[in-house]
Amino acid sequence: MEASPSLWHSYLGVILSRERQRMEHFQRAEDILLTLLESVHARDPRFLVDYARNLEAFEFSVCASEDAVTLEVPLRIDGDTLRVLARRSSPEHPAELSTCCLELCSPGAGLEDWTGAVDGMEHCLLPGKILQHLKELLVSAIVRCQRLFLLQPGDISAENLREDALELSLLIRGSWKPVRFDIVPVVRRQQEPLQLRGRRSGRGFPAGSLSRATEEAHFVPASPLGWRSSTHLPLLKLLRSVDSLQGPRVDSLRLLDQLREQDWGGQAGTGPLTFQHLQMVLLWSTELFPSPEDWQDLEGSVYRLLVILLRCLATQHLPHFLNPEENLFQGAAPDLASLYPKVESFAWDPQRFLRFHFGLHGFSGSCQADRETRALLQLPTRDGSCWDTAYFDILLSQFQVFRIQDSARRSAASQLLARIRQEIPQHS
């Protein structure tokens, strides 16, 4: 059942009306945190204060929920003087396969208290030591700033600081409720810009945005002894570049994230789907639908994200945009199975969802899905044809939102559908 354009825009209008207030809320909390980090830097200049926090502010304004804000604190270390060495995995710790050691090439650079031996390698940076030192400095800085009346009572709560945590959580008072910041030390290192194997690198994105987003590697703690590569800020850079393109692309993300928070989560608004998952879906949709014709109206833009999300839920596989071999839905199968019918119900009847419930749990019913569409969504992955523009154009046609005039695209979708229909009876 098609929803009127005014209903889509009314729903989005309510979301946007709260954005300025959310930004003011974030900026007040950020000012308090920067005061604290300046005190930490004064005690130990190896912890730098990065004042360019526009990416985190942008993420906070777009996200519907009050999730924790990941805030990276850069270390004053020349990343080019480090050797990045893969950690040896063991049967007891198989996850260490994706972690690494950062070994100092020239010991004696004023980092001796942060180093130690790992896997037989000397002079490795130890995340555990750095986190412990940063935690002590944060607690000391809170006391000092309160004593100097730089902070007011109740501005900061350090009750969530844990001994074994890989991030240091602080609750900081904003306008009406605290903002949780997860503080993470980060080592930055120049690298060759990422080349996406087997894909047209940067298709659909502003020229050069992929190279700029990935020209620097970010290493964050993975364990007390090892580091892992973080794509948090590179992905936010790509999201910001998408926002500079024409069309309601990020507005589509805002709308779906509001539905995630209001209708697709559990009783407390929680569930297996996160803002980061939807952000990944938007990045994929930008690559898979590179034509401006795909992004001319809000409804059509939302469905560009929606067909990719439905495919990922149906197959329980959401590939990471920068590391496609990584499945972001790994281990969430039972929860995803219960989420799928909710998202499918919205796709078939959006007008039942495009309303605010003001504290009440959202719509929990389902609808009778088209059998062919469900069979298309559940086709097994094989030669890549089910992760291609032509395949998703077929799904847009099923939902009656494929309004593309490009004859080559229409022909490609028709040919693929004819081939798939010969196989659907085997899988339905």
Tab-separated table of C-alpha atoms in Angstrom:
chain	number	residue	atom	x	y	z
A	1	MET	CA	0.000	0.000	0.000
A	2	GLU	CA	1.613	3.246	-1.157
A	3	ALA	CA	2.054	6.101	1.314
A	4	SER	CA	1.507	9.659	0.104
A	5	PRO	CA	4.584	11.896	-0.363
A	6	SER	CA	3.260	14.262	2.317
A	7	LEU	CA	3.240	11.429	4.861
A	8	TRP	CA	6.899	10.599	4.155
A	9	HIS	CA	7.922	14.250	4.477
A	10	SER	CA	5.814	14.861	7.595
A	11	TYR	CA	7.520	11.940	9.325
A	12	LEU	CA	10.963	13.185	8.253
A	13	GLY	CA	10.041	16.732	9.287
A	14	VAL	CA	9.500	15.663	12.898
A	15	ILE	CA	12.894	13.926	12.902
A	16	LEU	CA	14.658	16.999	11.486
A	17	SER	CA	12.900	19.353	13.893
A	18	ARG	CA	14.775	17.756	16.795
A	19	GLU	CA	18.211	17.841	15.163
A	20	ARG	CA	19.226	21.358	16.197
A	21	GLN	CA	18.392	20.604	19.827
A	22	ARG	CA	20.379	17.364	19.657
A	23	MET	CA	23.392	19.231	18.238
A	24	GLU	CA	23.284	21.783	21.064
A	25	HIS	CA	22.999	18.892	23.516
A	26	PHE	CA	26.088	17.231	22.020
A	27	GLN	CA	28.146	20.421	21.841
A	28	ARG	CA	27.595	21.213	25.513
A	29	ALA	CA	28.741	17.726	26.501
A	30	GLU	CA	31.666	17.947	24.053
A	31	ASP	CA	32.854	21.238	25.587
A	32	ILE	CA	33.000	19.592	29.012
A	33	LEU	CA	34.908	16.619	27.622
A	34	LEU	CA	37.432	18.839	25.825
A	35	THR	CA	38.106	20.678	29.086
A	36	LEU	CA	38.879	17.321	30.672
A	37	LEU	CA	41.114	16.155	27.808
A	38	GLU	CA	43.050	19.432	27.882
A	39	SER	CA	43.867	18.706	31.520
A	40	VAL	CA	44.982	15.185	30.568
A	41	HIS	CA	47.220	16.614	27.817
A	42	ALA	CA	48.767	19.078	30.267
A	43	ARG	CA	49.770	16.164	32.512
A	44	ASP	CA	51.000	13.931	29.658
A	45	PRO	CA	51.476	15.542	26.209
A	46	ARG	CA	51.536	12.094	24.567
A	47	PHE	CA	47.725	12.214	24.710
A	48	LEU	CA	46.643	14.756	22.093
A	49	VAL	CA	43.457	16.843	22.008
A	50	ASP	CA	41.711	16.654	18.641
A	51	TYR	CA	39.339	19.607	18.354
A	52	ALA	CA	37.962	18.535	14.951
A	53	ARG	CA	34.978	16.536	16.199
A	54	ASN	CA	32.536	17.406	13.411
A	55	LEU	CA	32.228	13.754	12.336
A	56	GLU	CA	31.144	12.559	15.768
A	57	ALA	CA	28.708	15.471	16.037
A	58	PHE	CA	27.281	14.609	12.605
A	59	GLU	CA	26.810	10.964	13.620
A	60	PHE	CA	25.094	11.976	16.880
A	61	SER	CA	22.691	14.294	15.049
A	62	VAL	CA	21.681	11.668	12.459
A	63	CYS	CA	21.298	8.720	14.859
A	64	ALA	CA	17.823	8.443	16.425
A	65	SER	CA	18.930	6.741	19.635
A	66	GLU	CA	21.128	8.037	22.442
A	67	ASP	CA	23.884	5.491	21.779
A	68	ALA	CA	27.407	5.941	23.089
A	69	VAL	CA	29.674	8.220	21.051
A	70	THR	CA	33.034	6.641	20.242
A	71	LEU	CA	35.720	9.284	20.685
A	72	GLU	CA	39.284	8.517	19.607
A	73	VAL	CA	42.123	10.165	21.522
A	74	PRO	CA	45.189	10.255	19.223
A	75	LEU	CA	48.583	9.361	20.665
A	76	ARG	CA	51.648	11.464	19.869
A	77	ILE	CA	53.430	8.665	18.097
A	78	ASP	CA	54.883	8.695	14.600
A	79	GLY	CA	53.000	5.753	13.122
A	80	ASP	CA	55.560	5.395	10.331
A	81	THR	CA	58.163	4.363	12.928
A	82	LEU	CA	56.074	1.340	13.936
A	83	ARG	CA	56.113	-2.163	12.504
A	84	VAL	CA	52.652	-3.707	12.195
A	85	LEU	CA	52.955	-7.442	12.916
A	86	ALA	CA	50.088	-9.938	12.870
A	87	ARG	CA	49.566	-11.744	16.160
A	88	ARG	CA	49.904	-15.509	16.320
A	89	SER	CA	46.531	-17.080	17.092
A	90	SER	CA	46.005	-20.017	19.419
A	91	PRO	CA	43.136	-22.493	19.977
A	92	GLU	CA	42.340	-20.710	23.260
A	93	HIS	CA	42.239	-17.264	21.580
A	94	PRO	CA	41.168	-17.663	17.928
A	95	ALA	CA	40.046	-14.015	17.744
A	96	GLU	CA	43.684	-12.912	17.947
A	97	LEU	CA	44.029	-13.892	14.285
A	98	SER	CA	42.690	-10.464	13.279
A	99	THR	CA	44.756	-8.481	15.787
A	100	CYS	CA	48.281	-7.143	15.512
A	101	CYS	CA	51.244	-5.882	17.487
A	102	LEU	CA	52.707	-2.424	17.025
A	103	GLU	CA	56.467	-2.741	17.503
A	104	LEU	CA	58.715	0.295	17.905
A	105	CYS	CA	61.449	0.347	15.266
A	106	SER	CA	63.664	2.591	17.419
A	107	PRO	CA	63.201	2.092	21.187
A	108	GLY	CA	63.838	5.032	23.444
A	109	ALA	CA	61.303	7.483	22.021
A	110	GLY	CA	59.844	8.328	25.419
A	111	LEU	CA	57.406	5.412	25.284
A	112	GLU	CA	59.246	2.898	27.481
A	113	ASP	CA	56.507	2.850	30.123
A	114	TRP	CA	53.972	1.832	27.445
A	115	THR	CA	55.972	-1.031	25.923
A	116	GLY	CA	56.641	-4.692	26.631
A	117	ALA	CA	57.153	-8.103	25.044
A	118	VAL	CA	54.410	-9.776	23.012
A	119	ASP	CA	54.736	-13.159	21.276
A	120	GLY	CA	58.512	-12.994	21.671
A	121	MET	CA	58.757	-9.509	20.154
A	122	GLU	CA	60.319	-6.781	22.291
A	123	HIS	CA	59.337	-3.112	22.495
A	124	CYS	CA	55.665	-3.534	21.496
A	125	LEU	CA	53.113	-0.884	22.421
A	126	LEU	CA	50.788	-2.412	25.010
A	127	PRO	CA	47.182	-1.140	24.871
A	128	GLY	CA	46.575	-2.316	28.442
A	129	LYS	CA	49.271	-0.040	29.842
A	130	ILE	CA	48.095	2.934	27.782
A	131	LEU	CA	44.451	2.448	28.840
A	132	GLN	CA	45.419	2.182	32.514
A	133	HIS	CA	47.530	5.339	32.315
A	134	LEU	CA	44.772	7.250	30.484
A	135	LYS	CA	42.193	6.105	33.032
A	136	GLU	CA	44.327	7.363	35.922
A	137	LEU	CA	44.833	10.702	34.172
A	138	LEU	CA	41.101	11.079	33.476
A	139	VAL	CA	40.187	10.482	37.126
A	140	SER	CA	42.881	12.899	38.242
A	141	ALA	CA	41.734	15.491	35.689
A	142	ILE	CA	38.111	15.274	36.891
A	143	VAL	CA	39.221	16.022	40.467
A	144	ARG	CA	41.523	18.842	39.364
A	145	CYS	CA	38.941	20.522	37.103
A	146	GLN	CA	36.296	20.370	39.829
A	147	ARG	CA	38.721	21.865	42.338
A	148	LEU	CA	39.419	24.752	39.923
A	149	PHE	CA	35.662	25.161	39.219
A	150	LEU	CA	36.220	24.339	35.547
A	151	LEU	CA	33.554	21.651	35.990
A	152	GLN	CA	30.368	21.810	38.000
A	153	PRO	CA	29.148	19.024	40.291
A	154	GLY	CA	27.293	16.461	38.207
A	155	ASP	CA	28.930	17.422	34.901
A	156	ILE	CA	30.796	14.108	34.678
A	157	SER	CA	30.205	10.607	36.012
A	158	ALA	CA	33.101	8.132	35.958
A	159	GLU	CA	31.135	5.258	37.500
A	160	ASN	CA	31.317	3.252	34.242
A	161	LEU	CA	35.113	3.204	34.139
A	162	ARG	CA	36.046	-0.482	34.366
A	163	GLU	CA	39.416	-2.116	34.923
A	164	ASP	CA	39.218	-4.536	31.983
A	165	ALA	CA	37.409	-2.314	29.437
A	166	LEU	CA	38.924	-1.567	26.031
A	167	GLU	CA	37.270	1.853	26.057
A	168	LEU	CA	36.893	4.334	28.905
A	169	SER	CA	33.244	5.329	29.355
A	170	LEU	CA	32.250	8.688	30.791
A	171	LEU	CA	28.734	10.059	31.227
A	172	ILE	CA	28.760	13.803	30.569
A	173	ARG	CA	25.826	16.088	31.189
A	174	GLY	CA	24.330	17.648	28.077
A	175	SER	CA	21.172	19.734	28.000
A	176	TRP	CA	18.588	17.308	29.385
A	177	LYS	CA	20.324	13.934	29.806
A	178	PRO	CA	23.904	12.609	29.889
A	179	VAL	CA	25.836	11.725	26.752
A	180	ARG	CA	27.991	8.633	27.031
A	181	PHE	CA	31.447	8.946	25.472
A	182	ASP	CA	33.526	5.818	24.938
A	183	ILE	CA	37.095	7.138	24.909
A	184	VAL	CA	39.569	5.069	22.918
A	185	PRO	CA	43.306	5.714	22.439
A	186	VAL	CA	44.260	5.497	18.763
A	187	VAL	CA	47.500	5.178	16.833
A	188	ARG	CA	47.290	6.765	13.374
A	189	ARG	CA	49.491	5.714	10.501
A	190	GLN	CA	49.617	6.738	6.849
A	191	GLN	CA	48.761	3.996	4.371
A	192	GLU	CA	48.020	3.510	0.704
A	193	PRO	CA	44.366	4.427	-0.006
A	194	LEU	CA	42.131	1.379	-0.078
A	195	GLN	CA	41.505	-0.330	-3.404
A	196	LEU	CA	38.210	-2.252	-3.464
A	197	ARG	CA	39.006	-5.535	-5.165
A	198	GLY	CA	36.626	-6.572	-7.922
A	199	ARG	CA	34.619	-3.341	-7.604
A	200	ARG	CA	34.648	-0.009	-9.363
A	201	SER	CA	36.419	1.923	-6.657
A	202	GLY	CA	34.497	4.978	-5.524
A	203	ARG	CA	31.510	4.469	-7.847
A	204	GLY	CA	28.637	6.695	-6.757
A	205	PHE	CA	30.750	8.715	-4.285
A	206	PRO	CA	32.223	12.191	-4.788
A	207	ALA	CA	35.530	12.023	-6.655
A	208	GLY	CA	38.443	11.144	-4.375
A	209	SER	CA	36.306	10.652	-1.247
A	210	LEU	CA	37.189	6.969	-0.836
A	211	SER	CA	40.924	7.703	-1.080
A	212	ARG	CA	40.695	10.556	1.418
A	213	ALA	CA	38.682	8.439	3.863
A	214	THR	CA	41.139	5.540	3.832
A	215	GLU	CA	44.538	7.228	3.479
A	216	GLU	CA	45.150	6.828	7.205
A	217	ALA	CA	45.016	3.600	9.251
A	218	HIS	CA	43.576	3.784	12.760
A	219	PHE	CA	44.668	1.205	15.365
A	220	VAL	CA	42.649	0.868	18.571
A	221	PRO	CA	42.932	-1.607	21.481
A	222	ALA	CA	41.701	-5.143	20.777
A	223	SER	CA	43.066	-6.662	23.994
A	224	PRO	CA	45.594	-5.709	26.683
A	225	LEU	CA	48.338	-6.912	24.313
A	226	GLY	CA	47.028	-6.400	20.782
A	227	TRP	CA	45.554	-3.793	18.437
A	228	ARG	CA	42.993	-3.911	15.652
A	229	SER	CA	42.303	-1.722	12.674
A	230	SER	CA	39.302	0.563	13.214
A	231	THR	CA	37.104	1.809	10.360
A	232	HIS	CA	34.881	3.979	12.567
A	233	LEU	CA	36.137	7.377	11.372
A	234	PRO	CA	36.785	6.338	7.731
A	235	LEU	CA	33.160	5.210	7.494
A	236	LEU	CA	31.935	8.477	9.006
A	237	LYS	CA	34.036	10.376	6.447
A	238	LEU	CA	32.318	8.426	3.679
A	239	LEU	CA	28.914	9.084	5.238
A	240	ARG	CA	29.675	12.800	5.331
A	241	SER	CA	30.722	12.701	1.667
A	242	VAL	CA	27.413	11.005	0.780
A	243	ASP	CA	25.591	13.865	2.506
A	244	SER	CA	27.218	16.283	0.042
A	245	LEU	CA	25.558	14.533	-2.922
A	246	GLN	CA	22.182	15.597	-4.300
A	247	GLY	CA	19.071	13.806	-3.130
A	248	PRO	CA	17.668	12.740	0.254
A	249	ARG	CA	20.260	10.016	0.884
A	250	VAL	CA	21.121	10.733	4.508
A	251	ASP	CA	17.481	11.692	5.117
A	252	SER	CA	16.633	8.105	4.128
A	253	LEU	CA	19.083	6.891	6.766
A	254	ARG	CA	17.497	9.197	9.348
A	255	LEU	CA	14.038	7.864	8.547
A	256	LEU	CA	14.993	4.182	8.690
A	257	ASP	CA	16.967	4.707	11.882
A	258	GLN	CA	13.908	6.268	13.514
A	259	LEU	CA	11.895	3.194	12.498
A	260	ARG	CA	14.658	0.995	13.908
A	261	GLU	CA	14.465	2.806	17.222
A	262	GLN	CA	10.673	3.040	17.368
A	263	ASP	CA	9.295	-0.070	15.644
A	264	TRP	CA	11.992	-2.609	14.870
A	265	GLY	CA	13.678	-2.989	18.231
A	266	GLY	CA	12.609	-4.803	21.377
A	267	GLN	CA	10.355	-3.451	24.099
A	268	ALA	CA	13.097	-1.082	25.228
A	269	GLY	CA	13.986	0.008	21.705
A	270	THR	CA	16.926	-2.378	21.539
A	271	GLY	CA	17.494	-5.078	18.960
A	272	PRO	CA	20.037	-6.685	16.649
A	273	LEU	CA	19.934	-3.838	14.126
A	274	THR	CA	22.108	-0.799	14.874
A	275	PHE	CA	22.698	2.615	13.374
A	276	GLN	CA	26.076	1.332	12.158
A	277	HIS	CA	24.316	-1.461	10.215
A	278	LEU	CA	22.032	1.053	8.503
A	279	GLN	CA	24.982	3.329	7.786
A	280	MET	CA	26.655	0.379	6.047
A	281	VAL	CA	23.491	-0.218	4.003
A	282	LEU	CA	23.521	3.429	2.852
A	283	LEU	CA	27.146	3.155	1.733
A	284	TRP	CA	26.351	0.012	-0.264
A	285	SER	CA	23.287	1.653	-1.811
A	286	THR	CA	25.434	4.630	-2.869
A	287	GLU	CA	27.714	2.271	-4.787
A	288	LEU	CA	24.980	0.013	-6.170
A	289	PHE	CA	22.729	2.929	-7.220
A	290	PRO	CA	25.222	5.500	-8.562
A	291	SER	CA	22.774	7.371	-10.807
A	292	PRO	CA	21.268	10.669	-9.549
A	293	GLU	CA	17.986	9.381	-11.017
A	294	ASP	CA	17.821	6.902	-8.126
A	295	TRP	CA	17.787	9.661	-5.499
A	296	GLN	CA	15.209	12.168	-6.731
A	297	ASP	CA	12.516	11.660	-4.081
A	298	LEU	CA	12.375	10.515	-0.468
A	299	GLU	CA	10.259	7.399	-0.980
A	300	GLY	CA	12.438	6.055	-3.784
A	301	SER	CA	15.597	6.812	-1.800
A	302	VAL	CA	14.330	4.955	1.267
A	303	TYR	CA	13.532	1.913	-0.868
A	304	ARG	CA	17.092	1.905	-2.268
A	305	LEU	CA	18.273	1.228	1.274
A	306	LEU	CA	15.340	-0.999	2.089
A	307	VAL	CA	15.856	-3.591	-0.658
A	308	ILE	CA	19.510	-4.006	0.362
A	309	LEU	CA	18.543	-4.295	4.037
A	310	LEU	CA	15.893	-6.920	3.262
A	311	ARG	CA	18.372	-8.957	1.233
A	312	CYS	CA	20.880	-8.841	4.093
A	313	LEU	CA	18.251	-9.860	6.649
A	314	ALA	CA	16.952	-12.670	4.450
A	315	THR	CA	20.435	-14.118	3.965
A	316	GLN	CA	21.670	-13.045	7.435
A	317	HIS	CA	24.714	-11.552	5.754
A	318	LEU	CA	25.681	-7.867	5.724
A	319	PRO	CA	29.159	-7.368	4.234
A	320	HIS	CA	31.354	-4.622	5.619
A	321	PHE	CA	31.700	-1.914	2.972
A	322	LEU	CA	35.487	-1.607	3.299
A	323	ASN	CA	36.133	-5.274	4.208
A	324	PRO	CA	33.449	-7.259	2.320
A	325	GLU	CA	34.682	-10.612	3.640
A	326	GLU	CA	33.501	-9.553	7.124
A	327	ASN	CA	29.841	-10.358	7.896
A	328	LEU	CA	28.436	-7.758	10.295
A	329	PHE	CA	25.427	-10.008	11.031
A	330	GLN	CA	27.618	-12.901	12.183
A	331	GLY	CA	26.155	-14.588	15.265
A	332	ALA	CA	22.834	-12.711	15.275
A	333	ALA	CA	20.713	-15.257	13.368
A	334	PRO	CA	17.826	-15.780	15.887
A	335	ASP	CA	17.291	-12.045	16.407
A	336	LEU	CA	17.511	-11.312	12.683
A	337	ALA	CA	14.858	-13.937	11.944
A	338	SER	CA	12.380	-12.088	14.178
A	339	LEU	CA	13.356	-8.699	12.730
A	340	TYR	CA	12.879	-9.646	9.080
A	341	PRO	CA	9.024	-9.701	9.055
A	342	LYS	CA	8.894	-6.267	10.709
A	343	VAL	CA	11.062	-4.698	8.018
A	344	GLU	CA	9.182	-6.570	5.296
A	345	SER	CA	5.869	-5.295	6.674
A	346	PHE	CA	7.101	-1.721	6.376
A	347	ALA	CA	8.217	-2.330	2.783
A	348	TRP	CA	4.743	-3.515	1.780
A	349	ASP	CA	2.697	-1.056	3.839
A	350	PRO	CA	4.789	1.966	4.920
A	351	GLN	CA	1.871	4.193	5.882
A	352	ARG	CA	1.137	2.014	8.937
A	353	PHE	CA	4.600	2.868	10.281
A	354	LEU	CA	5.036	6.521	9.315
A	355	ARG	CA	3.688	7.915	12.566
A	356	PHE	CA	5.119	8.592	16.002
A	357	HIS	CA	3.945	6.606	19.021
A	358	PHE	CA	5.206	8.987	21.752
A	359	GLY	CA	6.524	6.406	24.189
A	360	LEU	CA	4.341	3.465	23.168
A	361	HIS	CA	5.899	0.446	21.505
A	362	GLY	CA	5.384	0.551	17.769
A	363	PHE	CA	3.480	-1.595	15.327
A	364	SER	CA	4.246	-5.294	15.771
A	365	GLY	CA	2.001	-6.916	13.175
A	366	SER	CA	2.972	-8.385	9.836
A	367	CYS	CA	1.541	-8.552	6.356
A	368	GLN	CA	1.102	-11.207	3.716
A	369	ALA	CA	4.235	-10.916	1.598
A	370	ASP	CA	4.389	-11.614	-2.100
A	371	ARG	CA	5.769	-15.139	-2.532
A	372	GLU	CA	7.891	-14.298	-5.556
A	373	THR	CA	9.475	-11.325	-3.796
A	374	ARG	CA	10.339	-13.408	-0.756
A	375	ALA	CA	11.800	-16.117	-3.004
A	376	LEU	CA	13.889	-13.467	-4.773
A	377	LEU	CA	15.175	-12.141	-1.459
A	378	GLN	CA	16.139	-15.605	-0.272
A	379	LEU	CA	17.994	-16.737	-3.390
A	380	PRO	CA	21.322	-18.323	-2.448
A	381	THR	CA	24.448	-16.273	-3.033
A	382	ARG	CA	26.575	-17.719	-5.836
A	383	ASP	CA	28.155	-15.727	-8.673
A	384	GLY	CA	27.596	-12.205	-7.359
A	385	SER	CA	24.477	-11.621	-9.459
A	386	CYS	CA	22.428	-11.184	-6.271
A	387	TRP	CA	24.639	-8.294	-5.144
A	388	ASP	CA	24.362	-6.167	-8.245
A	389	THR	CA	22.350	-3.188	-9.458
A	390	ALA	CA	20.225	-5.350	-11.802
A	391	TYR	CA	19.179	-7.652	-8.946
A	392	PHE	CA	18.163	-4.782	-6.682
A	393	ASP	CA	16.355	-3.109	-9.597
A	394	ILE	CA	14.223	-6.260	-9.769
A	395	LEU	CA	13.362	-5.892	-6.089
A	396	LEU	CA	12.470	-2.224	-6.592
A	397	SER	CA	10.090	-3.333	-9.351
A	398	GLN	CA	8.484	-5.844	-6.986
A	399	PHE	CA	7.743	-2.998	-4.562
A	400	GLN	CA	6.598	-0.783	-7.478
A	401	VAL	CA	9.208	1.915	-6.890
A	402	PHE	CA	11.414	1.281	-9.933
A	403	ARG	CA	10.969	4.452	-11.975
A	404	ILE	CA	14.227	4.403	-13.921
A	405	GLN	CA	14.095	5.356	-17.603
A	406	ASP	CA	17.585	4.065	-18.495
A	407	SER	CA	16.889	1.431	-21.167
A	408	ALA	CA	20.140	-0.441	-20.512
A	409	ARG	CA	19.312	-0.839	-16.816
A	410	ARG	CA	15.763	-1.925	-17.527
A	411	SER	CA	17.005	-4.489	-20.026
A	412	ALA	CA	19.641	-5.853	-17.612
A	413	ALA	CA	17.012	-6.261	-14.876
A	414	SER	CA	14.592	-8.000	-17.265
A	415	GLN	CA	17.227	-10.444	-18.485
A	416	LEU	CA	18.332	-11.309	-14.947
A	417	LEU	CA	14.733	-11.800	-13.794
A	418	ALA	CA	14.035	-14.191	-16.682
A	419	ARG	CA	17.081	-16.242	-15.687
A	420	ILE	CA	16.184	-16.225	-11.996
A	421	ARG	CA	12.569	-17.261	-12.579
A	422	GLN	CA	13.817	-20.539	-13.975
A	423	GLU	CA	15.504	-21.189	-10.629
A	424	ILE	CA	12.962	-19.799	-8.132
A	425	PRO	CA	10.761	-22.946	-8.101
A	426	GLN	CA	13.784	-24.897	-6.928
A	427	HIS	CA	14.204	-22.640	-3.890
A	428	SER	CA	10.653	-21.582	-3.023
